[in-house]
Amino acid sequence: QVQLVESGGGSVQAVGSLRLSCAVSGRTFSSYLMGWFRQAPGKEREFVAAIRWSAVNTYNTYYADSVKGRFTISRDNAKNTVYLQMNSLRPEDTAVYYCAAAMLWAGLGTEYKYWGQGTQVTVSS
């Protein structure tokens, strides 16, 4: 069983920064593609960023347009952890942030099999 545990959420003022972490249990972390999602009150969950191994032994990253240039996803396979560095935060970034793991990349249609419990991020103006 794979377990994902997010941490690093909190309250911050606009233009501030936070770094979220997602620790993943299991010995096959490097084989998973990892994603971050968020859900604001009254809204549907939305894709934020993803990172996956590419055929040339490097990682490809993907971002929602709303966070491109401000957020950075990265991973440390030795620590079984994926990160989301969030800079220039805005009040509209306020949401519960979830990390998720999947085996097969299908763009926005990727089916994430494992999910964390979420961590709250609140950005005040």
PDB file of C-alpha atoms in Angstrom:
ATOM      1  CA  GLN A   1       0.000   0.000   0.000  1.00  0.00           C
ATOM      2  CA  VAL A   2       1.327   3.413  -0.960  1.00  0.00           C
ATOM      3  CA  GLN A   3       0.772   6.278   1.429  1.00  0.00           C
ATOM      4  CA  LEU A   4       1.257   9.958   0.719  1.00  0.00           C
ATOM      5  CA  VAL A   5       1.617  12.541   3.480  1.00  0.00           C
ATOM      6  CA  GLU A   6       1.693  16.249   2.665  1.00  0.00           C
ATOM      7  CA  SER A   7       3.212  18.918   4.882  1.00  0.00           C
ATOM      8  CA  GLY A   8       4.300  22.523   4.695  1.00  0.00           C
ATOM      9  CA  GLY A   9       0.958  24.251   4.375  1.00  0.00           C
ATOM     10  CA  GLY A  10       0.071  27.309   6.380  1.00  0.00           C
ATOM     11  CA  SER A  11      -0.933  30.937   6.238  1.00  0.00           C
ATOM     12  CA  VAL A  12       1.071  33.523   4.341  1.00  0.00           C
ATOM     13  CA  GLN A  13       0.557  37.019   3.018  1.00  0.00           C
ATOM     14  CA  ALA A  14       0.295  37.732  -0.671  1.00  0.00           C
ATOM     15  CA  VAL A  15       3.605  37.641  -2.622  1.00  0.00           C
ATOM     16  CA  GLY A  16       4.996  35.347   0.063  1.00  0.00           C
ATOM     17  CA  SER A  17       6.288  31.801  -0.442  1.00  0.00           C
ATOM     18  CA  LEU A  18       5.661  28.315   0.864  1.00  0.00           C
ATOM     19  CA  ARG A  19       7.156  24.938   0.087  1.00  0.00           C
ATOM     20  CA  LEU A  20       4.946  21.899   0.260  1.00  0.00           C
ATOM     21  CA  SER A  21       6.375  18.432   0.715  1.00  0.00           C
ATOM     22  CA  CYS A  22       4.819  15.062   0.035  1.00  0.00           C
ATOM     23  CA  ALA A  23       6.471  12.012   1.558  1.00  0.00           C
ATOM     24  CA  VAL A  24       5.641   8.763  -0.175  1.00  0.00           C
ATOM     25  CA  SER A  25       5.928   5.348   1.423  1.00  0.00           C
ATOM     26  CA  GLY A  26       6.962   2.336  -0.592  1.00  0.00           C
ATOM     27  CA  ARG A  27      10.052   1.260  -2.478  1.00  0.00           C
ATOM     28  CA  THR A  28       8.927   2.147  -5.986  1.00  0.00           C
ATOM     29  CA  PHE A  29       8.651   5.907  -5.616  1.00  0.00           C
ATOM     30  CA  SER A  30      10.948   6.597  -8.555  1.00  0.00           C
ATOM     31  CA  SER A  31       8.575   4.777 -10.899  1.00  0.00           C
ATOM     32  CA  TYR A  32       5.602   6.984 -10.046  1.00  0.00           C
ATOM     33  CA  LEU A  33       4.743  10.171 -11.754  1.00  0.00           C
ATOM     34  CA  MET A  34       3.706  12.683  -9.137  1.00  0.00           C
ATOM     35  CA  GLY A  35       1.186  15.467  -9.236  1.00  0.00           C
ATOM     36  CA  TRP A  36      -0.101  18.311  -7.117  1.00  0.00           C
ATOM     37  CA  PHE A  37      -3.746  19.341  -7.123  1.00  0.00           C
ATOM     38  CA  ARG A  38      -5.737  21.862  -5.158  1.00  0.00           C
ATOM     39  CA  GLN A  39      -9.322  22.458  -4.185  1.00  0.00           C
ATOM     40  CA  ALA A  40     -10.680  25.789  -3.049  1.00  0.00           C
ATOM     41  CA  PRO A  41     -13.949  26.080  -1.094  1.00  0.00           C
ATOM     42  CA  GLY A  42     -16.921  25.647  -3.382  1.00  0.00           C
ATOM     43  CA  LYS A  43     -14.764  24.737  -6.357  1.00  0.00           C
ATOM     44  CA  GLU A  44     -13.732  21.547  -8.062  1.00  0.00           C
ATOM     45  CA  ARG A  45     -10.322  20.065  -7.568  1.00  0.00           C
ATOM     46  CA  GLU A  46      -7.883  21.332 -10.173  1.00  0.00           C
ATOM     47  CA  PHE A  47      -4.520  20.269 -11.522  1.00  0.00           C
ATOM     48  CA  VAL A  48      -1.547  22.334 -10.379  1.00  0.00           C
ATOM     49  CA  ALA A  49       1.647  20.573 -11.464  1.00  0.00           C
ATOM     50  CA  ALA A  50       3.118  17.190 -12.333  1.00  0.00           C
ATOM     51  CA  ILE A  51       6.538  15.651 -12.750  1.00  0.00           C
ATOM     52  CA  ARG A  52       7.448  12.463 -14.575  1.00  0.00           C
ATOM     53  CA  TRP A  53      10.503  10.625 -15.768  1.00  0.00           C
ATOM     54  CA  SER A  54      11.189  11.103 -19.441  1.00  0.00           C
ATOM     55  CA  ALA A  55      12.748   8.719 -21.940  1.00  0.00           C
ATOM     56  CA  VAL A  56      16.097  10.502 -21.776  1.00  0.00           C
ATOM     57  CA  ASN A  57      16.523   9.966 -18.030  1.00  0.00           C
ATOM     58  CA  THR A  58      15.425  13.425 -17.062  1.00  0.00           C
ATOM     59  CA  TYR A  59      12.188  14.686 -15.608  1.00  0.00           C
ATOM     60  CA  ASN A  60       9.500  16.568 -17.446  1.00  0.00           C
ATOM     61  CA  THR A  61       7.373  19.027 -15.532  1.00  0.00           C
ATOM     62  CA  TYR A  62       3.920  20.365 -16.286  1.00  0.00           C
ATOM     63  CA  TYR A  63       2.028  23.292 -14.805  1.00  0.00           C
ATOM     64  CA  ALA A  64      -1.389  24.822 -14.864  1.00  0.00           C
ATOM     65  CA  ASP A  65      -1.359  28.188 -16.596  1.00  0.00           C
ATOM     66  CA  SER A  66      -2.435  29.884 -13.373  1.00  0.00           C
ATOM     67  CA  VAL A  67       0.766  28.867 -11.554  1.00  0.00           C
ATOM     68  CA  LYS A  68       3.294  28.770 -14.384  1.00  0.00           C
ATOM     69  CA  GLY A  69       6.318  30.876 -13.549  1.00  0.00           C
ATOM     70  CA  ARG A  70       5.429  31.009  -9.843  1.00  0.00           C
ATOM     71  CA  PHE A  71       5.353  27.367  -8.732  1.00  0.00           C
ATOM     72  CA  THR A  72       8.036  24.712  -9.185  1.00  0.00           C
ATOM     73  CA  ILE A  73       7.578  20.984  -8.763  1.00  0.00           C
ATOM     74  CA  SER A  74      10.569  18.803  -7.984  1.00  0.00           C
ATOM     75  CA  ARG A  75      11.339  15.416  -6.519  1.00  0.00           C
ATOM     76  CA  ASP A  76      14.036  13.707  -4.500  1.00  0.00           C
ATOM     77  CA  ASN A  77      13.925   9.983  -5.179  1.00  0.00           C
ATOM     78  CA  ALA A  78      16.447   9.285  -2.421  1.00  0.00           C
ATOM     79  CA  LYS A  79      14.008  10.791   0.083  1.00  0.00           C
ATOM     80  CA  ASN A  80      10.811   9.500  -1.573  1.00  0.00           C
ATOM     81  CA  THR A  81       9.557  13.064  -1.572  1.00  0.00           C
ATOM     82  CA  VAL A  82       8.018  15.456  -4.053  1.00  0.00           C
ATOM     83  CA  TYR A  83       7.978  19.198  -3.464  1.00  0.00           C
ATOM     84  CA  LEU A  84       5.978  22.165  -4.610  1.00  0.00           C
ATOM     85  CA  GLN A  85       7.763  25.475  -4.215  1.00  0.00           C
ATOM     86  CA  MET A  86       5.193  28.248  -4.358  1.00  0.00           C
ATOM     87  CA  ASN A  87       6.364  31.827  -4.856  1.00  0.00           C
ATOM     88  CA  SER A  88       4.519  35.082  -5.431  1.00  0.00           C
ATOM     89  CA  LEU A  89       1.454  33.629  -3.789  1.00  0.00           C
ATOM     90  CA  ARG A  90      -1.918  35.212  -4.406  1.00  0.00           C
ATOM     91  CA  PRO A  91      -5.167  35.072  -2.430  1.00  0.00           C
ATOM     92  CA  GLU A  92      -6.646  32.973  -5.231  1.00  0.00           C
ATOM     93  CA  ASP A  93      -4.057  30.282  -4.469  1.00  0.00           C
ATOM     94  CA  THR A  94      -5.873  29.609  -1.198  1.00  0.00           C
ATOM     95  CA  ALA A  95      -6.945  25.960  -1.217  1.00  0.00           C
ATOM     96  CA  VAL A  96      -6.292  22.529   0.168  1.00  0.00           C
ATOM     97  CA  TYR A  97      -3.339  21.116  -1.722  1.00  0.00           C
ATOM     98  CA  TYR A  98      -3.097  17.393  -2.448  1.00  0.00           C
ATOM     99  CA  CYS A  99      -0.293  15.299  -3.844  1.00  0.00           C
ATOM    100  CA  ALA A 100      -1.039  12.235  -5.901  1.00  0.00           C
ATOM    101  CA  ALA A 101       0.799   9.366  -7.565  1.00  0.00           C
ATOM    102  CA  ALA A 102       0.155   7.617 -10.856  1.00  0.00           C
ATOM    103  CA  MET A 103       1.834   5.027 -13.024  1.00  0.00           C
ATOM    104  CA  LEU A 104       0.881   6.056 -16.543  1.00  0.00           C
ATOM    105  CA  TRP A 105       1.064   9.549 -17.961  1.00  0.00           C
ATOM    106  CA  ALA A 106      -1.942  10.683 -19.986  1.00  0.00           C
ATOM    107  CA  GLY A 107      -1.711  14.431 -19.681  1.00  0.00           C
ATOM    108  CA  LEU A 108      -4.738  15.922 -17.986  1.00  0.00           C
ATOM    109  CA  GLY A 109      -6.388  12.509 -18.301  1.00  0.00           C
ATOM    110  CA  THR A 110      -3.839  10.849 -16.051  1.00  0.00           C
ATOM    111  CA  GLU A 111      -5.492   8.625 -13.497  1.00  0.00           C
ATOM    112  CA  TYR A 112      -3.889   9.168 -10.124  1.00  0.00           C
ATOM    113  CA  LYS A 113      -4.242   6.079  -8.000  1.00  0.00           C
ATOM    114  CA  TYR A 114      -2.912   7.294  -4.669  1.00  0.00           C
ATOM    115  CA  TRP A 115      -3.735  10.531  -2.865  1.00  0.00           C
ATOM    116  CA  GLY A 116      -2.605  12.302   0.239  1.00  0.00           C
ATOM    117  CA  GLN A 117      -4.899  13.801   2.849  1.00  0.00           C
ATOM    118  CA  GLY A 118      -4.189  17.389   1.834  1.00  0.00           C
ATOM    119  CA  THR A 119      -2.624  20.421   3.441  1.00  0.00           C
ATOM    120  CA  GLN A 120      -4.250  23.834   3.769  1.00  0.00           C
ATOM    121  CA  VAL A 121      -2.674  26.881   2.165  1.00  0.00           C
ATOM    122  CA  THR A 122      -4.184  30.260   2.999  1.00  0.00           C
ATOM    123  CA  VAL A 123      -2.974  33.437   1.323  1.00  0.00           C
ATOM    124  CA  SER A 124      -4.157  36.756   2.704  1.00  0.00           C
ATOM    125  CA  SER A 125      -4.110  40.056   0.850  1.00  0.00           C
TER     126      SER A 125
END
